Phi, psi and omega in degrees: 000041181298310181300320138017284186262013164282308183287309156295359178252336160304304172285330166310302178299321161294300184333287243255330200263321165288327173305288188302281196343323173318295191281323172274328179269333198314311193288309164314327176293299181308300221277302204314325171286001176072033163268135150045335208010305205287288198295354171258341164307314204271355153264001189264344173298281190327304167308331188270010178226356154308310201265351150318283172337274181296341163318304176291317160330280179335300174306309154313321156294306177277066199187316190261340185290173164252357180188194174097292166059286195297338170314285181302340166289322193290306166335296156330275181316296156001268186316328192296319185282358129339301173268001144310312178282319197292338170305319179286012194238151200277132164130136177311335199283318188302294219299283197324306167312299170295345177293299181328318177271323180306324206251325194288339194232302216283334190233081191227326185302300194322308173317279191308329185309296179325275164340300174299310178288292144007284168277303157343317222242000213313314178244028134219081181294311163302338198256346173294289161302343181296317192285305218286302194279103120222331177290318178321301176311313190300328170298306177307305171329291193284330202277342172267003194276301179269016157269295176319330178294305180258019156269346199259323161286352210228246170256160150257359163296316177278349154289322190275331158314324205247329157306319188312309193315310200305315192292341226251331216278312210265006160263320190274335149328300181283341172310292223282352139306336184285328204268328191268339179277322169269013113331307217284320188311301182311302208310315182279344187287316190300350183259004187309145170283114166306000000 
């Protein structure tokens, strides 16, 4: 199923490039806004202890499902490009829910992401994550790199925009990576010899 895990890997890499932006910029976007220093530290601690959480949520939650795995990433993603948009909105309240939701959903995933393939994957389980983290990795790299970029021409309002997009682009990757894997999975049990 490479292409599949191409495509889920792909989407991983927008995540994981919206995600890491969070973290490296969020105090900074906050100071610029005339927030704080102090208070943008102490919300960017919280979110990083947000996503701590929710990182073990996930895990504890895929321990009681029997599937969705993947689902529940896009989802994840979704809401997470939520907080993301909220980042753009003036005000302690903005920054403090998106920070919750960015770190809390939007970089939250990454774990559970693993896990699902893995089990999608039984029988080449390194080379399935291997294709997957490699988006990740690539994502981690790359997305603060074009954040920072279009924050230094444009805004960091139009960056934390432009992450949203990007998270919301890398949840509809992963359904339709999800969609290509149970394709390819019926394609193989039905040609499997009976």
């Amino acid at each position: 199923a490479t292409l599949a895990l191409a495509v889920l890997g792909a989407g991983s890499g927008l995540g994981a490039g919206a995600a890491n932006a969070l973290g490296i910029f969020l105090v900074a976007a906050a100071v610029d806004r005339g927030i704080d220093p102090g208070m943008a530290g102490l919300v960017l601690t919280f979110g990083s202890v947000v996503g701590f959480a929710g990182r073990l949520l996930h895990g504890w939650l895929a321990d009681r499902r029997t599937g969705g795995h993947v689902a529940f990433v896009a989802g994840s993603m979704a809401i997470g490009a939520v907080g993301l948009v909220l980042l753009a909105v003036p005000g302690t309240p903005a920054l403090t829910i998106g920070t919750i939701l960015g770190f809390g959903l939007g970089w939250s995933w990454p774990g559970l992401m693993q896990f699902a393939v893995v089990r999608l994957n039984p029988s080449a389980p390194a080379a399935a994550s291997a294709i997957v983290q490699t988006g990740v990795y690539a994502g981690g790299f790359a997305g603060p790199i074009a954040f920072g970029f279009v924050a230094a021409h444009s805004s960091f309002d139009t960056a934390w925009l432009a992450a949203a997009a990007t998270m919301v682009a890398a949840a509809l990757l992963v359904v339709l990576g999800r969609r290509l894997l149970v394709v390819h999975r019926t394609a193989r049990e039905t040609a499997a010899p009976k």
